[in-house]
mmCIF file of N, CA and C in Angstrom:
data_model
loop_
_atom_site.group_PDB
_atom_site.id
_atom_site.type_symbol
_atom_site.label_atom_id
_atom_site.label_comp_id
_atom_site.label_asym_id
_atom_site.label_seq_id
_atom_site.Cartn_x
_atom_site.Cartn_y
_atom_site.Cartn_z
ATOM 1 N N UNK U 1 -24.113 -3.621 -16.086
ATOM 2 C CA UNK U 1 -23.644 -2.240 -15.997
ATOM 3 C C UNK U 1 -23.051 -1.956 -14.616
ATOM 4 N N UNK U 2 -23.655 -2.682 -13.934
ATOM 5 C CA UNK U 2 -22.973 -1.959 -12.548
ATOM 6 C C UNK U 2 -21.806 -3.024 -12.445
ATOM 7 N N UNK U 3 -21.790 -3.823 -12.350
ATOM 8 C CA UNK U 3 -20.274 -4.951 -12.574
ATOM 9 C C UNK U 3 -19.340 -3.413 -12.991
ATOM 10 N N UNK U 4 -19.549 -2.984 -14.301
ATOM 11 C CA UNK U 4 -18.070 -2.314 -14.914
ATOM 12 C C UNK U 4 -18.366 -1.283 -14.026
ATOM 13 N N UNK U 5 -19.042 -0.492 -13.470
ATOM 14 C CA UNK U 5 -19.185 0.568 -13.298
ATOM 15 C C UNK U 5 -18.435 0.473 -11.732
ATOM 16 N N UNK U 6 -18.686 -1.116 -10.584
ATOM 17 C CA UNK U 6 -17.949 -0.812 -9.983
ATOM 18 C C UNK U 6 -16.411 -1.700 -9.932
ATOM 19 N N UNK U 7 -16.290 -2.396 -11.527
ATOM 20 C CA UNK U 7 -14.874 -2.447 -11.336
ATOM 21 C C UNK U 7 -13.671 -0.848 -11.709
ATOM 22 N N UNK U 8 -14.944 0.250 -12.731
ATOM 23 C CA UNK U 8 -14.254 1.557 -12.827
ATOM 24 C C UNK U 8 -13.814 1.871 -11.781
ATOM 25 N N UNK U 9 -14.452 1.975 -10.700
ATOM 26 C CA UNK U 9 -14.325 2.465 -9.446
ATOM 27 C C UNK U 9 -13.224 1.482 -8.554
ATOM 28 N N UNK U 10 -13.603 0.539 -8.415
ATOM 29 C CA UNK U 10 -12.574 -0.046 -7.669
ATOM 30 C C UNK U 10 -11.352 0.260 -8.654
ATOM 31 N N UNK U 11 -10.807 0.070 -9.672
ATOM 32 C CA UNK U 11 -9.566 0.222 -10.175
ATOM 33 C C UNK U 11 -9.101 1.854 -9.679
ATOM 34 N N UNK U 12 -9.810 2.791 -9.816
ATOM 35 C CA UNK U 12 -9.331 4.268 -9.898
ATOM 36 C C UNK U 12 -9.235 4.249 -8.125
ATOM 37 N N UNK U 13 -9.959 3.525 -7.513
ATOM 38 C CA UNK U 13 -9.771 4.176 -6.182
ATOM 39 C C UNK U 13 -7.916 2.585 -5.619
ATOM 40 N N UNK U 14 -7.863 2.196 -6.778
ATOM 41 C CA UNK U 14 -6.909 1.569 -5.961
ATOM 42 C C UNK U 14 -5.652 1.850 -6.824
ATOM 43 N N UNK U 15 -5.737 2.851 -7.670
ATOM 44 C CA UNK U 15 -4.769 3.742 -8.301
ATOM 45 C C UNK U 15 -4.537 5.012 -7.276
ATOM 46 N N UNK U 16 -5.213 5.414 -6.147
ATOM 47 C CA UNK U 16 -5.453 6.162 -5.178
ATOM 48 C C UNK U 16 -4.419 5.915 -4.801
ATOM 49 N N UNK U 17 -4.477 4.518 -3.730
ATOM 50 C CA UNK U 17 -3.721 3.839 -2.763
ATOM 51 C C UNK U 17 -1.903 3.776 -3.517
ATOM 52 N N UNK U 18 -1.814 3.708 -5.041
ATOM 53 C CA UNK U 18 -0.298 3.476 -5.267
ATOM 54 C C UNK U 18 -0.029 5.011 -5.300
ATOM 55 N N UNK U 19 -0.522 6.002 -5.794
ATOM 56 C CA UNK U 19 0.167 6.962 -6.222
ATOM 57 C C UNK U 19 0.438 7.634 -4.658
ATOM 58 N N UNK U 20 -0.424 7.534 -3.508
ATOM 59 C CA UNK U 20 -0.116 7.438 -2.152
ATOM 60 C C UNK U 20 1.128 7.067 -1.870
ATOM 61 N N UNK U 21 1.384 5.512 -2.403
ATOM 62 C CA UNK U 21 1.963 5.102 -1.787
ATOM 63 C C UNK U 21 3.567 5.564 -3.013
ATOM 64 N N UNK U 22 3.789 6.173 -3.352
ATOM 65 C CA UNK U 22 4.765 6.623 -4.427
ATOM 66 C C UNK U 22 4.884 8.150 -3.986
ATOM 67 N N UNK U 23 3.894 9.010 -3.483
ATOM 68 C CA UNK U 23 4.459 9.808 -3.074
ATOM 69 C C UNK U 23 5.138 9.993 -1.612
ATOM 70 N N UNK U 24 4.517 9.125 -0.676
ATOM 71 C CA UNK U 24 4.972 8.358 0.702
ATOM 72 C C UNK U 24 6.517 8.298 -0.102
ATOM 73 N N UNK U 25 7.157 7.744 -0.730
ATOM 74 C CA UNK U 25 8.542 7.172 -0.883
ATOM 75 C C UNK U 25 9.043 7.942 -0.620
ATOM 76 N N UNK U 26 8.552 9.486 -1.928
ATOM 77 C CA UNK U 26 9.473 10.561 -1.980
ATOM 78 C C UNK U 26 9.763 11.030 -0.344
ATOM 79 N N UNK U 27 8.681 11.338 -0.010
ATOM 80 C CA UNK U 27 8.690 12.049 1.622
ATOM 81 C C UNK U 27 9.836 11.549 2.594
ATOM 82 N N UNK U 28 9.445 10.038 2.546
ATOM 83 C CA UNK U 28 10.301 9.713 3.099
ATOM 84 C C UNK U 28 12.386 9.509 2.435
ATOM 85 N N UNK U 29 12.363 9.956 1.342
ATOM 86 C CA UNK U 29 13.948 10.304 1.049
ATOM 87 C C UNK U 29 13.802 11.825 1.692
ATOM 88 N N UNK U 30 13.123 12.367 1.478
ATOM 89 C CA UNK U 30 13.175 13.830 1.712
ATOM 90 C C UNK U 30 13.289 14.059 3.642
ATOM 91 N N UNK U 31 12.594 13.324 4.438
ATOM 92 C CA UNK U 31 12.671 12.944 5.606
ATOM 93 C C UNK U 31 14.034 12.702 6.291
ATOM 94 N N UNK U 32 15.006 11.625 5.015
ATOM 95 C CA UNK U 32 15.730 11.304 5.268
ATOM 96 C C UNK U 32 17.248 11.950 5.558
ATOM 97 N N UNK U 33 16.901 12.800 4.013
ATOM 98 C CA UNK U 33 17.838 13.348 3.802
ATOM 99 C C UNK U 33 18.148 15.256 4.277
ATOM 100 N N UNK U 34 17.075 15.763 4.674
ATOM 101 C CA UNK U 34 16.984 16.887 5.056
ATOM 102 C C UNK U 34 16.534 17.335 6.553
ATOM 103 N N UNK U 35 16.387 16.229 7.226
ATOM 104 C CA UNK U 35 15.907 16.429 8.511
ATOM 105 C C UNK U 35 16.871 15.531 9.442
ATOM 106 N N UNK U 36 16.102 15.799 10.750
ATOM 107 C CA UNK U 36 17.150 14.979 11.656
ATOM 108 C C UNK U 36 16.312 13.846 11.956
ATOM 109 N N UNK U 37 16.899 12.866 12.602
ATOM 110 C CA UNK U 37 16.223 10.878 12.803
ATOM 111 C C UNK U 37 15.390 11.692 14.104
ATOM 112 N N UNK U 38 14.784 12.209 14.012
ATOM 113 C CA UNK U 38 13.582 12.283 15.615
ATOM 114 C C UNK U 38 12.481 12.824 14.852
ATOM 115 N N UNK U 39 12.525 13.930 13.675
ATOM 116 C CA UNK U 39 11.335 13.825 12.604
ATOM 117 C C UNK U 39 11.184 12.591 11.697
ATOM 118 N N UNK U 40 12.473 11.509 11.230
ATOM 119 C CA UNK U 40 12.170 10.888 10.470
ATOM 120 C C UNK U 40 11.228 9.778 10.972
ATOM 121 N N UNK U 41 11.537 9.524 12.847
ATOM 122 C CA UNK U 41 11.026 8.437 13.121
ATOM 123 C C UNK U 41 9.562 8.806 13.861
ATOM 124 N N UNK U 42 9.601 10.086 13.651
ATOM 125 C CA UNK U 42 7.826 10.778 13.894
ATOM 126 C C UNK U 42 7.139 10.514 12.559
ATOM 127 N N UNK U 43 7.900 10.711 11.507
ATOM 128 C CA UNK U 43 7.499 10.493 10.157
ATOM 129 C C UNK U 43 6.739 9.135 10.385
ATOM 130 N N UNK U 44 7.823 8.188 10.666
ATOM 131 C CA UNK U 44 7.247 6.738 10.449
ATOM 132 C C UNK U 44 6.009 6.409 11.305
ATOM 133 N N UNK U 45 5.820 6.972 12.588
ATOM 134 C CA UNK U 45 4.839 6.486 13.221
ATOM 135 C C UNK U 45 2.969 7.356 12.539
ATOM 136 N N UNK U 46 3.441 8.544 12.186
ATOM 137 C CA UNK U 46 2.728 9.210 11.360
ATOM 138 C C UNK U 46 1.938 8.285 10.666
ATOM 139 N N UNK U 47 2.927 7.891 9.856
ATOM 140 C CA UNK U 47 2.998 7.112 8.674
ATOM 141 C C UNK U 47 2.014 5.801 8.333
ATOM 142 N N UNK U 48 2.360 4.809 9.707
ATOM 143 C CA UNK U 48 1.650 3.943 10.193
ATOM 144 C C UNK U 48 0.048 3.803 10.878
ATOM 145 N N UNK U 49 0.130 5.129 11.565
ATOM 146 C CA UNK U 49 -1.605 5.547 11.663
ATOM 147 C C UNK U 49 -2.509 5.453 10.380
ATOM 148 N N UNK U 50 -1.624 6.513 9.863
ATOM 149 C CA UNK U 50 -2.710 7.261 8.303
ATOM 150 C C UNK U 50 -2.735 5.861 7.642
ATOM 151 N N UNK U 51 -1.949 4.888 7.250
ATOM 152 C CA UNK U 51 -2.243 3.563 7.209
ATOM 153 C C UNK U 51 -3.520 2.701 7.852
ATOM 154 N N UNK U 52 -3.321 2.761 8.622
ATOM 155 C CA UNK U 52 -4.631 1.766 9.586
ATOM 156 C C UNK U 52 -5.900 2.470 9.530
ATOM 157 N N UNK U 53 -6.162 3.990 9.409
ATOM 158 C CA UNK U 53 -7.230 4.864 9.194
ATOM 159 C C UNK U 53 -7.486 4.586 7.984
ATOM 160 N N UNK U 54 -6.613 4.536 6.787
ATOM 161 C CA UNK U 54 -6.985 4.046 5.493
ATOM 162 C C UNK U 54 -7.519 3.354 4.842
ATOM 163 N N UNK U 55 -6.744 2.076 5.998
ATOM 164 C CA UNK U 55 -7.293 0.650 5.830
ATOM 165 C C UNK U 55 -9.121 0.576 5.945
ATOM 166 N N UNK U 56 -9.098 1.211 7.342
ATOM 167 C CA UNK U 56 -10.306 1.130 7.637
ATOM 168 C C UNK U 56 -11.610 2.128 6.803
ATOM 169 N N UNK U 57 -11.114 2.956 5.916
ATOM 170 C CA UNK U 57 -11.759 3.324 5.544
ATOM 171 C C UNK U 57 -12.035 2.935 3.888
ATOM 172 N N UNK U 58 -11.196 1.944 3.545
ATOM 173 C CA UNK U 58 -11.075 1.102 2.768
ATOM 174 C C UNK U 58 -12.186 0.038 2.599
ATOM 175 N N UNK U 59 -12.071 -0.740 4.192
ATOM 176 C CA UNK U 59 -12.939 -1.621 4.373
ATOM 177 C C UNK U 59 -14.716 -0.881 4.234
ATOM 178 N N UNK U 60 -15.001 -0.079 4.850
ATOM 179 C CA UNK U 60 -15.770 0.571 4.934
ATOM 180 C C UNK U 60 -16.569 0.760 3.028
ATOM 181 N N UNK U 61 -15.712 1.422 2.634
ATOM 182 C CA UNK U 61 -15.565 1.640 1.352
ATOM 183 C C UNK U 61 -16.220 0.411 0.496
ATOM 184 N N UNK U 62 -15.668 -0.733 0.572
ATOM 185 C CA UNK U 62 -16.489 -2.176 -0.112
ATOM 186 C C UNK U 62 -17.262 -2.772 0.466
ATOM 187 N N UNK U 63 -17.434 -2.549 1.725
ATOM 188 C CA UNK U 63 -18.327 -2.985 2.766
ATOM 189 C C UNK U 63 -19.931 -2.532 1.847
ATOM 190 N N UNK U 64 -19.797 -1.498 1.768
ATOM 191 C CA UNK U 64 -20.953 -0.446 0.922
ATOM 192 C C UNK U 64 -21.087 -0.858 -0.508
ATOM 193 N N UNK U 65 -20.287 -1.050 -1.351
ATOM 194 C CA UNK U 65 -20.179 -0.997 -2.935
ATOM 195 C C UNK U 65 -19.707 -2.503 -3.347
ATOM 196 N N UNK U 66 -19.133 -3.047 -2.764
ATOM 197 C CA UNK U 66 -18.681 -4.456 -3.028
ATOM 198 C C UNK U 66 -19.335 -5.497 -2.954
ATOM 199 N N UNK U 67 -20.407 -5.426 -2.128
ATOM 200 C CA UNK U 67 -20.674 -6.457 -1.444
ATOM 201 C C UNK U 67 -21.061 -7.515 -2.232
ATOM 202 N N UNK U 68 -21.648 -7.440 -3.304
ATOM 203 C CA UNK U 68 -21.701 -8.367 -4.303
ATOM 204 C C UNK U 68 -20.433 -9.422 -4.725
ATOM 205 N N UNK U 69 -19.277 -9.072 -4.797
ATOM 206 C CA UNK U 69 -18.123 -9.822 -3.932
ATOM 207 C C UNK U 69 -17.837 -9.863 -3.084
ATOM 208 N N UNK U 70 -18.030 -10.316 -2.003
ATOM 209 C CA UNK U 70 -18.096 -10.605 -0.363
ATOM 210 C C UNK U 70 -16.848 -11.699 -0.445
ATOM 211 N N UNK U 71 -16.423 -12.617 -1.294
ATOM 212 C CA UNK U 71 -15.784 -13.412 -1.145
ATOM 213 C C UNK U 71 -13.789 -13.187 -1.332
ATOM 214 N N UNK U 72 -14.331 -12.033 -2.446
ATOM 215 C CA UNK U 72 -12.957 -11.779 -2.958
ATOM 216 C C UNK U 72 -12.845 -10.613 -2.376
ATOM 217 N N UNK U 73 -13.784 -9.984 -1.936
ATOM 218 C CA UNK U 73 -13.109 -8.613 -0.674
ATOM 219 C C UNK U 73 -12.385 -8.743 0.210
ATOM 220 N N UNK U 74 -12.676 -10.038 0.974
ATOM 221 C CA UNK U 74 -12.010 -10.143 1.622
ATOM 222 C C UNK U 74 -10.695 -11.250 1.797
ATOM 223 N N UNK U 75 -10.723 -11.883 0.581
ATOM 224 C CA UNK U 75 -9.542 -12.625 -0.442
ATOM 225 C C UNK U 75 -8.359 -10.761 -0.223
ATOM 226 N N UNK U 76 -9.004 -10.256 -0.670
ATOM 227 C CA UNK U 76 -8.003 -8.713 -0.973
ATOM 228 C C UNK U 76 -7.232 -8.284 0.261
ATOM 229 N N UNK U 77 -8.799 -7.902 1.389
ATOM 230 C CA UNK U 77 -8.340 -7.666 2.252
ATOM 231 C C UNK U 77 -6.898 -8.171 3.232
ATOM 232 N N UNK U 78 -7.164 -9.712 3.071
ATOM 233 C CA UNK U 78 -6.115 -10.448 3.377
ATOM 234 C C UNK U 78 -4.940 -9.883 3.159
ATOM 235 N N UNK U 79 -4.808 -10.233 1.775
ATOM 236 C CA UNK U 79 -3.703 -9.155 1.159
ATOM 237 C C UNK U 79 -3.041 -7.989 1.676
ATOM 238 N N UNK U 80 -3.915 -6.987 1.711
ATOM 239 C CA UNK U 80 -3.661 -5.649 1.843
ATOM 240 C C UNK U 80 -3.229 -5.932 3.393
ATOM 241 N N UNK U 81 -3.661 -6.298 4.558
ATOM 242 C CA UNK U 81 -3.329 -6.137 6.067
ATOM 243 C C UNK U 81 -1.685 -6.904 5.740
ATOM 244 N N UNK U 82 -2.005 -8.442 5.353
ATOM 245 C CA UNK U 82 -0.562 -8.652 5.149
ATOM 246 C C UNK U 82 0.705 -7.963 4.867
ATOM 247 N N UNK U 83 0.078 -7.049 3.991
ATOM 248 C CA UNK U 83 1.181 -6.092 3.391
ATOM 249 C C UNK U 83 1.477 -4.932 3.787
ATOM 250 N N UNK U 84 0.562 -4.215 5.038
ATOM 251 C CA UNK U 84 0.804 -2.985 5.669
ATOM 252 C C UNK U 84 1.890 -3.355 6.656
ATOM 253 N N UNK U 85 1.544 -4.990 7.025
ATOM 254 C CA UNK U 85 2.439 -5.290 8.355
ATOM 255 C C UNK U 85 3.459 -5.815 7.775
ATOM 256 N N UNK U 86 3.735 -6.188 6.622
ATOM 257 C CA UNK U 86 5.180 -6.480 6.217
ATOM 258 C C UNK U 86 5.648 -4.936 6.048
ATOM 259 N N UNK U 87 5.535 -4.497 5.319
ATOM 260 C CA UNK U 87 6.284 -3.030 4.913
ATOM 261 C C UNK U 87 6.672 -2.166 6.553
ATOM 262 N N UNK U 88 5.076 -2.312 7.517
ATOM 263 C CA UNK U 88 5.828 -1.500 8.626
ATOM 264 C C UNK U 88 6.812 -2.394 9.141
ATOM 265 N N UNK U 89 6.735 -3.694 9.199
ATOM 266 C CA UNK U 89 8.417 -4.354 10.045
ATOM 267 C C UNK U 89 9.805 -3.983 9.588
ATOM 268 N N UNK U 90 9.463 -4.315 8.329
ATOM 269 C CA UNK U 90 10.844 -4.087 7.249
ATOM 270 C C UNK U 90 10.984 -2.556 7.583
ATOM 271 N N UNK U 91 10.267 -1.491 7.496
ATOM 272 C CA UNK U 91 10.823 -0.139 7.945
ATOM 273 C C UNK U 91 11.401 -0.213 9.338
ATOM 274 N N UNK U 92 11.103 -0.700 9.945
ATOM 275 C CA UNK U 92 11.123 -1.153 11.253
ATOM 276 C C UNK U 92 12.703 -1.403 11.672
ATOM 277 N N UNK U 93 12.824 -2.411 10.746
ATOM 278 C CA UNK U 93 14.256 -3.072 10.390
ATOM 279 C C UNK U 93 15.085 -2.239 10.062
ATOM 280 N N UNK U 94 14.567 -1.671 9.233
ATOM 281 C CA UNK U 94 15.691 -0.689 8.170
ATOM 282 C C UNK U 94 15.956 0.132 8.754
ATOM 283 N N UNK U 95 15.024 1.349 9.811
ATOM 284 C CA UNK U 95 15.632 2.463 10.682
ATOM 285 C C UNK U 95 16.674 1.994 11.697
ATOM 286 N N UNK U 96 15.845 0.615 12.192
ATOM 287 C CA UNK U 96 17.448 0.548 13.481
ATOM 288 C C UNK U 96 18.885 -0.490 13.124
ATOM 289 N N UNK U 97 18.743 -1.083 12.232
ATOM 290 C CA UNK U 97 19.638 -1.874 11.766
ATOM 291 C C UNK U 97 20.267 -0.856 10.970
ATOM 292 N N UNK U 98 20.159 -0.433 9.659
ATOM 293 C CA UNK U 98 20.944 0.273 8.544
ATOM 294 C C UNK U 98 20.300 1.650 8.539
ATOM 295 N N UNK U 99 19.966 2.336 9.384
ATOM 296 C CA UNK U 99 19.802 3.378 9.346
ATOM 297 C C UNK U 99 20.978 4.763 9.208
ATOM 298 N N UNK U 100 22.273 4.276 9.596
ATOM 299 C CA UNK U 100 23.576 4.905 9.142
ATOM 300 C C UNK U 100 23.825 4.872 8.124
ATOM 301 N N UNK U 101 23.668 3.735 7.332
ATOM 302 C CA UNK U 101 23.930 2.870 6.125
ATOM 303 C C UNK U 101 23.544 3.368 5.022
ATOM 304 N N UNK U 102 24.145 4.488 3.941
ATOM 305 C CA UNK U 102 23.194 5.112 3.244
ATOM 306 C C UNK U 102 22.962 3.684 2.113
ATOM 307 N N UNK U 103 24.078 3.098 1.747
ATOM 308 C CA UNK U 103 23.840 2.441 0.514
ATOM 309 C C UNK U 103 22.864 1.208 0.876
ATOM 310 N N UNK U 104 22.917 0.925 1.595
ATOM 311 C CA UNK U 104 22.022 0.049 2.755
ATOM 312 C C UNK U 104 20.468 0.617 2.320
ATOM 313 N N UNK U 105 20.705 1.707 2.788
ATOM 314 C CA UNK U 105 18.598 2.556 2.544
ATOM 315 C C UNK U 105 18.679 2.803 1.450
ATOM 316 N N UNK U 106 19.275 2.787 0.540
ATOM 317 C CA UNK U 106 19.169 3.401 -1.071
ATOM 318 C C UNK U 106 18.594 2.347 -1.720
ATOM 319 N N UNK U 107 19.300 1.212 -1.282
ATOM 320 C CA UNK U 107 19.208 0.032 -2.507
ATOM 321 C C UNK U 107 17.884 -0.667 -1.200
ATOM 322 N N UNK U 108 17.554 -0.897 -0.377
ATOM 323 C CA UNK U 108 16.023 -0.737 0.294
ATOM 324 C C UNK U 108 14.919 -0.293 -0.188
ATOM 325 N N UNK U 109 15.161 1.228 -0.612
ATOM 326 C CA UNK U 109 13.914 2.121 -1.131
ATOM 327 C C UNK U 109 14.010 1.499 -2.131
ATOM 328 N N UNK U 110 14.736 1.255 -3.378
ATOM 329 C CA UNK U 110 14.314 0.771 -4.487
ATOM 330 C C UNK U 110 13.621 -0.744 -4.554
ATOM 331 N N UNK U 111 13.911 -1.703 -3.317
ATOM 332 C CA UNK U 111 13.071 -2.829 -3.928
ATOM 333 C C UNK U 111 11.837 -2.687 -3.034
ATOM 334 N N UNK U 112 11.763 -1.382 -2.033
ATOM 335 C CA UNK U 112 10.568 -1.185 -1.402
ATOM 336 C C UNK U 112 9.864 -0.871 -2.663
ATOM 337 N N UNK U 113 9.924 0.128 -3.603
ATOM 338 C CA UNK U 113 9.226 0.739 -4.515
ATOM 339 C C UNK U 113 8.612 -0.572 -5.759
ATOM 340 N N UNK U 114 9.598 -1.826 -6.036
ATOM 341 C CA UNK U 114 9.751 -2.313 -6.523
ATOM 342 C C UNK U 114 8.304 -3.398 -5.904
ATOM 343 N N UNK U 115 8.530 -3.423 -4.731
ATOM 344 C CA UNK U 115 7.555 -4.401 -3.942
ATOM 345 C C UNK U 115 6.132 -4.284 -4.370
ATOM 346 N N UNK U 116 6.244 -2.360 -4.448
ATOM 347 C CA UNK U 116 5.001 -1.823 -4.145
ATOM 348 C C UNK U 116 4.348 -2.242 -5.990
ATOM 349 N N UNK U 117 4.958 -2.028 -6.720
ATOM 350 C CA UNK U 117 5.051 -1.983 -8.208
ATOM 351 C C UNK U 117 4.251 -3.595 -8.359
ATOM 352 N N UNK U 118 5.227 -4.330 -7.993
ATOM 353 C CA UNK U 118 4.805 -6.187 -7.996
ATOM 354 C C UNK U 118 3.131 -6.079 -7.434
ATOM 355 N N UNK U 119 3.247 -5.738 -6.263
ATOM 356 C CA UNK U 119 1.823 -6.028 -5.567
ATOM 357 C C UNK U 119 0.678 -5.280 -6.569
ATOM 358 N N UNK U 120 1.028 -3.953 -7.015
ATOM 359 C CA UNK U 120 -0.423 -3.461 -8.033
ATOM 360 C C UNK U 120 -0.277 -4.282 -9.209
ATOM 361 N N UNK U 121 0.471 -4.548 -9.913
ATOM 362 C CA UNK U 121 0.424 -5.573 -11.160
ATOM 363 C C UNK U 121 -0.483 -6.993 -10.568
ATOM 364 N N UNK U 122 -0.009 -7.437 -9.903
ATOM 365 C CA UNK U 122 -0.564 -8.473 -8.905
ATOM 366 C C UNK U 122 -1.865 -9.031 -9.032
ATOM 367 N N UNK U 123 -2.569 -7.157 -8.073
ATOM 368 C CA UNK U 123 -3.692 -7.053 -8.031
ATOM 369 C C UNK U 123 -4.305 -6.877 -9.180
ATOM 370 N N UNK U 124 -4.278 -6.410 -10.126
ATOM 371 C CA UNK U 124 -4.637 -5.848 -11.343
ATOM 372 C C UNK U 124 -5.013 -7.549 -11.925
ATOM 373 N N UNK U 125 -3.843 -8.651 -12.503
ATOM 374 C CA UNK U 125 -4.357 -9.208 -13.376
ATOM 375 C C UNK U 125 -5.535 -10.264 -12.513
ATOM 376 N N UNK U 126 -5.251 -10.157 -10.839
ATOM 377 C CA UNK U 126 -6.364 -10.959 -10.173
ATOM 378 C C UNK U 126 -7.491 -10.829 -10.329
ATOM 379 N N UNK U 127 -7.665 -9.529 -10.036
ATOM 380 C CA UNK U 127 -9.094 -9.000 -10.240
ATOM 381 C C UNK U 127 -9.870 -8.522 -11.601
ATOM 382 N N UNK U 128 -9.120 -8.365 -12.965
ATOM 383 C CA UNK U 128 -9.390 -8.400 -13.920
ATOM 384 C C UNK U 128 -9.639 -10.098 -13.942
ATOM 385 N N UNK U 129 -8.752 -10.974 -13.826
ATOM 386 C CA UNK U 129 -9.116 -12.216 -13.968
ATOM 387 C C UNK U 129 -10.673 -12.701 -13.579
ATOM 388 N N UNK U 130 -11.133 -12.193 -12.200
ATOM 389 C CA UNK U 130 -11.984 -12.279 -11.823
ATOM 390 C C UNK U 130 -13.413 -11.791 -12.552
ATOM 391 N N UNK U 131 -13.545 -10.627 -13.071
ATOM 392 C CA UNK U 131 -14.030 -9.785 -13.755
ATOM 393 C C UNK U 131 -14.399 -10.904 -15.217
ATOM 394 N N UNK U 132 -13.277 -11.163 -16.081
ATOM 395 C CA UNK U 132 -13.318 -11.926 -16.833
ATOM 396 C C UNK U 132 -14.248 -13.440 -16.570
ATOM 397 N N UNK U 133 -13.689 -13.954 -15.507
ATOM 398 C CA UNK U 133 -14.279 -15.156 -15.605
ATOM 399 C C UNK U 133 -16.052 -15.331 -14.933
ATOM 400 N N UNK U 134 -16.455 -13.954 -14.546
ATOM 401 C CA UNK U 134 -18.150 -13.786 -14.309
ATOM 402 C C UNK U 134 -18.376 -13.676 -15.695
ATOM 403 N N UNK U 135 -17.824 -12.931 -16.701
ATOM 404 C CA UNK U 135 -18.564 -12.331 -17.341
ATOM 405 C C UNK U 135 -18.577 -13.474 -18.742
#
């Protein structure tokens, strides 16, 4: 019982983290397109905190409830840091390189969104896999 009870939980709290990260997109077209580049690039550093506070409260989060996977928490974790620091470079990239560039950031946001899409499918059949093969 507690197996499902905390894969319920881990799935809904990492349905948290995408719909976050889906409304983050919008903000940032809206950033883009209605403001001037000295809020957008306050945006980004914003952006990057509430990230690392997340993270950590993430860790925190399975540190407590997980621990019974100790192995694949931090199999995840891996993951997840990898992927905060790819996404902040590539933004990184994208403001000072093609930041004039609308078709440049258009067709960006979409395989950013696209990235984000890959990585929860990803996670999903891993950790169901996992799930499956205890049980």
């Amino acid at each position: 019982m507690f197996m499902f009870i905390s894969m319920f939980v881990f799935f809904n709290f990492f349905n948290f983290f995408f719909f976050l990260h889906v409304f983050e997109w919008f903000l940032f077209f809206y950033f883009f397109m209605y403001w001037n580049c000295s809020y957008f690039y306050l945006y980004l550093h914003i952006y990057v905190y509430v990230y690392i506070f997340l993270f950590f409260f993430m860790f925190a989060f399975f540190l407590c409830f997980f621990f019974f996977f100790f192995f694949f928490f931090f199999f995840f974790v891996f993951i997840y840091v990898y992927f905060i620091l790819f996404i902040y470079f590539i933004h990184f990239y994208c403001i000072h390189l093609y930041f004039f560039n609308c078709i440049h950031f258009i067709f960006y946001s979409f395989v950013h969104l696209f990235i984000y899409v890959c990585f929860i499918v990803c996670s999903y059949v891993f950790f169901f896999g996992i799930h499956l093969c205890l049980f």
